[in-house]
Amino acid sequence: MPVKVIWDDEAKTCIRQIYSGDVTLQDYMMAADEVERMAKGVSYTVHSLMDRTGLVSTPPLVLPAVRYANNHVPPNLGLRVLIQAAPFTRVVIEIGRRIAPRLMQHIHFVDTLEEGRALITRYSEATLSIV
């Protein structure tokens, strides 16, 4: 399966999507469904790490997947961190901010999984200190 969706931690505070090989539109939609299902299974905010380090190719038309995922964003999804997002992905996200604002809010870009985890940790600690 080109997109594997798993819990990144035992506390179930972060969902990791691992992209590998050639990813189709259907793969993106199935991953969105799984993220939604997992996030709705807990009552607190969860974050998403989208690990694209093993990605080889994406479909030429990704906007249908963006629209689909936007309609399936669980209300408790927090930060969305993209690891090694290609320049094309960054452009799609900028366009997506206009057509899929729920999905595209709180998106950050990092180079490594460790940087992504650190970003989520800093965000979570800052959020807790405000409360």
Coordinates of N, CA and C in Angstrom, one line a residue:
M1 N 0.9 -1.2 0.0 CA 0.0 0.0 0.0 C 0.9 1.2 0.0
P2 N 0.7 2.1 -0.9 CA 1.5 3.3 -1.1 C 1.4 4.3 0.1
V3 N 0.3 4.3 0.8 CA 0.2 5.2 2.0 C -0.2 4.3 3.2
K4 N 0.6 4.3 4.1 CA 0.4 3.6 5.4 C 0.0 4.6 6.4
V5 N -1.0 4.4 7.2 CA -1.5 5.3 8.2 C -1.4 4.6 9.6
I6 N -0.6 5.2 10.5 CA -0.4 4.5 11.8 C -0.3 5.6 12.9
W7 N -0.5 5.1 14.1 CA -0.2 6.0 15.2 C 1.3 6.2 15.4
D8 N 1.7 7.4 15.5 CA 3.2 7.6 15.7 C 3.7 7.4 17.1
D9 N 2.7 7.4 18.1 CA 3.1 7.3 19.5 C 2.1 6.5 20.2
E10 N 2.5 5.9 21.3 CA 1.6 5.0 22.1 C 0.4 5.8 22.7
A11 N 0.6 7.1 23.0 CA -0.4 7.9 23.6 C -1.5 8.3 22.6
K12 N -1.3 8.0 21.3 CA -2.2 8.3 20.2 C -2.5 9.8 20.1
T13 N -1.4 10.6 20.1 CA -1.6 12.0 19.9 C -1.1 12.5 18.5
C14 N -0.5 11.5 17.8 CA 0.0 11.9 16.5 C -0.2 10.7 15.5
I15 N -0.8 11.1 14.4 CA -1.0 10.1 13.3 C 0.1 10.3 12.2
R16 N 0.7 9.2 11.8 CA 1.7 9.4 10.8 C 1.3 8.7 9.5
Q17 N 1.3 9.4 8.4 CA 1.0 8.9 7.1 C 2.4 8.7 6.4
I18 N 2.6 7.5 6.0 CA 3.9 7.2 5.3 C 3.6 6.9 3.9
Y19 N 4.1 7.8 3.0 CA 3.9 7.7 1.6 C 5.1 7.0 1.0
S20 N 4.9 6.1 0.1 CA 6.0 5.4 -0.6 C 5.6 5.0 -2.0
G21 N 6.5 5.0 -2.9 CA 6.3 4.6 -4.2 C 5.4 5.6 -5.0
D22 N 4.6 5.0 -5.9 CA 3.7 5.8 -6.7 C 2.3 5.9 -6.0
V23 N 1.9 7.0 -5.7 CA 0.6 7.2 -5.0 C -0.4 7.7 -5.9
T24 N -1.6 7.1 -5.9 CA -2.7 7.4 -6.8 C -3.7 8.3 -6.0
L25 N -4.6 8.8 -6.7 CA -5.7 9.6 -6.2 C -6.5 8.8 -5.1
Q26 N -6.8 7.6 -5.5 CA -7.5 6.6 -4.6 C -6.7 6.4 -3.3
D27 N -5.4 6.3 -3.4 CA -4.5 6.2 -2.2 C -4.7 7.4 -1.2
Y28 N -4.7 8.6 -1.8 CA -4.8 9.8 -1.0 C -6.2 9.8 -0.3
M29 N -7.2 9.4 -1.0 CA -8.6 9.4 -0.4 C -8.7 8.3 0.7
M30 N -8.1 7.2 0.4 CA -8.2 6.1 1.5 C -7.4 6.6 2.7
A31 N -6.3 7.3 2.5 CA -5.5 7.8 3.7 C -6.3 8.8 4.4
A32 N -7.0 9.7 3.7 CA -7.8 10.7 4.4 C -8.9 10.0 5.2
D33 N -9.5 9.0 4.7 CA -10.6 8.2 5.4 C -10.0 7.6 6.7
E34 N -8.8 7.1 6.6 CA -8.2 6.4 7.7 C -7.8 7.4 8.8
V35 N -7.2 8.6 8.4 CA -6.9 9.6 9.4 C -8.2 10.1 10.1
E36 N -9.2 10.3 9.3 CA -10.5 10.7 9.9 C -11.0 9.7 10.9
R37 N -11.0 8.4 10.6 CA -11.4 7.3 11.5 C -10.6 7.3 12.7
M38 N -9.3 7.4 12.6 CA -8.4 7.3 13.8 C -8.6 8.5 14.7
A39 N -8.6 9.7 14.1 CA -8.7 10.9 14.9 C -10.1 10.9 15.6
K40 N -11.1 10.5 15.0 CA -12.5 10.5 15.6 C -12.6 9.5 16.7
G41 N -11.6 8.6 16.8 CA -11.6 7.5 17.8 C -11.1 8.0 19.2
V42 N -10.6 9.2 19.2 CA -10.1 9.8 20.5 C -10.8 11.2 20.7
S43 N -10.8 11.6 21.9 CA -11.6 12.8 22.2 C -10.7 14.1 22.4
Y44 N -9.5 14.0 22.1 CA -8.5 15.1 22.2 C -7.9 15.4 20.9
T45 N -7.1 16.5 20.8 CA -6.5 16.9 19.6 C -5.4 16.0 19.2
V46 N -5.3 15.6 18.0 CA -4.2 14.8 17.4 C -3.6 15.5 16.3
H47 N -2.3 15.3 16.1 CA -1.6 16.0 15.0 C -1.2 14.9 13.9
S48 N -0.8 15.4 12.8 CA -0.5 14.6 11.6 C 0.9 14.8 11.1
L49 N 1.6 13.8 11.0 CA 3.0 13.8 10.3 C 2.8 13.1 9.0
M50 N 3.0 13.8 7.9 CA 2.9 13.2 6.6 C 4.3 13.0 6.0
D51 N 4.8 11.8 6.2 CA 6.2 11.5 5.8 C 6.3 11.1 4.3
R52 N 6.8 12.0 3.6 CA 6.8 11.9 2.1 C 8.2 11.5 1.6
T53 N 9.1 11.0 2.5 CA 10.5 10.7 2.1 C 10.6 9.5 1.1
G54 N 9.6 8.6 1.1 CA 9.7 7.5 0.2 C 8.8 7.7 -1.0
L55 N 8.2 8.9 -1.2 CA 7.3 9.1 -2.3 C 8.1 9.2 -3.6
V56 N 7.6 8.5 -4.6 CA 8.2 8.5 -5.9 C 7.4 9.4 -6.9
S57 N 6.1 9.2 -6.9 CA 5.3 10.1 -7.8 C 3.9 10.2 -7.2
T58 N 3.3 11.3 -7.7 CA 1.9 11.6 -7.3 C 1.0 11.8 -8.5
P59 N -0.3 11.6 -8.4 CA -1.1 11.8 -9.6 C -1.0 13.3 -10.1
P60 N -1.1 13.4 -11.4 CA -1.1 14.8 -12.0 C -2.2 15.7 -11.5
L61 N -3.3 15.1 -11.2 CA -4.5 15.9 -10.7 C -4.7 15.6 -9.3
V62 N -4.2 16.4 -8.4 CA -4.4 16.1 -6.9 C -5.5 17.0 -6.3
L63 N -6.0 17.9 -7.0 CA -7.1 18.8 -6.4 C -8.3 18.0 -6.0
P64 N -8.8 17.0 -6.8 CA -9.9 16.2 -6.3 C -9.6 15.6 -4.9
A65 N -8.4 15.1 -4.7 CA -8.0 14.5 -3.4 C -8.0 15.6 -2.3
V66 N -7.6 16.8 -2.7 CA -7.6 17.9 -1.7 C -9.0 18.2 -1.3
R67 N -9.9 18.4 -2.2 CA -11.3 18.6 -1.9 C -11.9 17.5 -1.1
Y68 N -11.6 16.3 -1.4 CA -12.1 15.1 -0.7 C -11.6 15.2 0.8
A69 N -10.3 15.3 0.9 CA -9.7 15.4 2.3 C -10.3 16.6 3.1
N70 N -10.5 17.7 2.4 CA -11.1 18.9 3.1 C -12.4 18.5 3.7
N71 N -13.2 17.7 3.0 CA -14.5 17.3 3.5 C -14.5 16.3 4.6
H72 N -13.3 15.7 4.9 CA -13.1 14.6 5.8 C -12.1 15.0 6.9
V73 N -11.9 16.3 7.2 CA -11.0 16.7 8.2 C -11.8 16.6 9.6
P74 N -11.2 15.7 10.4 CA -11.9 15.6 11.7 C -11.7 16.9 12.6
P75 N -12.7 17.2 13.4 CA -12.6 18.5 14.1 C -11.5 18.5 15.1
N76 N -10.9 17.4 15.5 CA -9.8 17.4 16.5 C -8.4 17.3 15.9
L77 N -8.3 17.5 14.6 CA -7.0 17.4 13.9 C -6.3 18.7 14.1
G78 N -5.1 18.7 14.7 CA -4.3 19.9 15.0 C -3.3 20.2 13.9
L79 N -2.1 20.2 14.2 CA -1.0 20.5 13.2 C -0.9 19.5 12.2
R80 N -0.6 19.9 11.0 CA -0.3 19.0 9.9 C 1.1 19.3 9.4
V81 N 2.0 18.3 9.6 CA 3.4 18.6 9.3 C 3.8 17.7 8.1
L82 N 4.3 18.3 7.0 CA 4.7 17.6 5.8 C 6.3 17.5 5.9
I83 N 6.7 16.3 5.7 CA 8.2 16.0 5.8 C 8.6 15.8 4.3
Q84 N 9.6 16.6 3.9 CA 10.2 16.6 2.6 C 9.1 16.8 1.5
A85 N 8.4 17.8 1.6 CA 7.4 18.2 0.6 C 8.1 18.8 -0.6
A86 N 7.8 18.2 -1.8 CA 8.4 18.7 -3.0 C 7.8 20.1 -3.4
P87 N 8.6 20.8 -4.2 CA 8.1 22.2 -4.6 C 6.7 22.1 -5.2
F88 N 6.3 21.1 -5.9 CA 5.0 21.0 -6.5 C 4.0 20.9 -5.4
T89 N 4.3 20.1 -4.4 CA 3.4 20.0 -3.2 C 3.1 21.3 -2.5
R90 N 4.2 22.1 -2.4 CA 4.0 23.4 -1.7 C 3.1 24.3 -2.6
V91 N 3.2 24.2 -3.9 CA 2.4 25.0 -4.8 C 0.9 24.6 -4.6
V92 N 0.7 23.2 -4.6 CA -0.7 22.7 -4.4 C -1.3 23.2 -3.1
I93 N -0.5 23.2 -2.1 CA -1.0 23.6 -0.8 C -1.3 25.1 -0.8
E94 N -0.6 25.9 -1.5 CA -0.9 27.3 -1.6 C -2.2 27.5 -2.3
I95 N -2.4 26.8 -3.4 CA -3.7 26.8 -4.1 C -4.8 26.2 -3.2
G96 N -4.5 25.1 -2.5 CA -5.4 24.5 -1.7 C -5.9 25.3 -0.5
R97 N -5.1 26.3 -0.1 CA -5.5 27.2 1.0 C -6.8 28.0 0.6
R98 N -7.0 28.1 -0.7 CA -8.2 28.9 -1.2 C -9.4 28.0 -1.4
I99 N -9.1 26.7 -1.8 CA -10.3 25.8 -2.1 C -10.6 24.8 -1.0
A100 N -9.6 24.6 0.0 CA -9.8 23.7 1.0 C -9.2 24.2 2.3
P101 N -9.8 25.3 2.8 CA -9.2 26.0 4.0 C -9.1 25.2 5.2
R102 N -10.1 24.3 5.5 CA -10.1 23.5 6.7 C -8.9 22.6 6.7
L103 N -8.6 22.0 5.5 CA -7.5 21.0 5.4 C -6.2 21.7 5.5
M104 N -6.1 22.9 4.9 CA -4.8 23.5 4.7 C -4.3 24.4 5.9
Q105 N -5.2 24.6 6.9 CA -4.8 25.4 8.0 C -3.8 24.6 8.9
H106 N -2.9 25.3 9.5 CA -1.9 24.7 10.4 C -1.0 23.7 9.7
I107 N -0.6 24.0 8.5 CA 0.3 23.1 7.8 C 1.7 23.7 7.9
H108 N 2.7 22.8 8.2 CA 4.1 23.2 8.4 C 4.9 22.3 7.5
F109 N 6.1 22.8 7.1 CA 7.0 22.0 6.4 C 8.3 21.7 7.1
V110 N 8.8 20.5 7.1 CA 10.1 20.2 7.8 C 10.8 19.2 6.8
D111 N 12.1 19.0 7.2 CA 12.9 18.1 6.4 C 13.0 16.7 6.9
T112 N 12.8 16.5 8.2 CA 13.0 15.2 8.8 C 11.8 14.9 9.7
L113 N 11.6 13.6 10.0 CA 10.6 13.1 10.9 C 10.9 13.7 12.3
E114 N 12.2 13.7 12.7 CA 12.5 14.2 14.0 C 12.2 15.7 14.2
E115 N 12.4 16.5 13.1 CA 12.0 17.9 13.1 C 10.5 18.0 13.3
G116 N 9.8 17.2 12.6 CA 8.3 17.2 12.7 C 7.8 16.9 14.1
R117 N 8.4 15.9 14.7 CA 8.0 15.5 16.0 C 8.4 16.7 17.0
A118 N 9.5 17.3 16.8 CA 9.9 18.4 17.7 C 9.0 19.6 17.6
L119 N 8.6 19.9 16.3 CA 7.6 21.0 16.1 C 6.3 20.7 16.8
I120 N 5.8 19.5 16.7 CA 4.5 19.1 17.4 C 4.7 19.2 18.9
T121 N 5.8 18.8 19.4 CA 6.1 18.8 20.9 C 6.1 20.3 21.3
R122 N 6.8 21.1 20.6 CA 6.9 22.6 21.0 C 5.5 23.2 21.0
Y123 N 4.7 22.9 19.9 CA 3.4 23.4 19.8 C 2.5 22.9 20.9
S124 N 2.6 21.6 21.2 CA 1.7 21.1 22.3 C 2.1 21.7 23.7
E125 N 3.4 21.8 23.9 CA 3.8 22.4 25.2 C 3.4 23.9 25.3
A126 N 3.5 24.6 24.2 CA 3.0 26.0 24.2 C 1.5 26.1 24.4
T127 N 0.8 25.2 23.8 CA -0.7 25.2 24.0 C -1.0 24.9 25.4
L128 N -0.3 23.9 26.0 CA -0.6 23.6 27.4 C -0.3 24.7 28.4
S129 N 0.8 25.5 28.1 CA 1.1 26.6 29.0 C 0.1 27.7 28.9
I130 N -0.6 27.8 27.8 CA -1.6 28.9 27.7 C -2.9 28.6 28.5
V131 N -3.2 27.3 28.6 CA -4.4 26.8 29.2 C -4.3 27.0 30.7

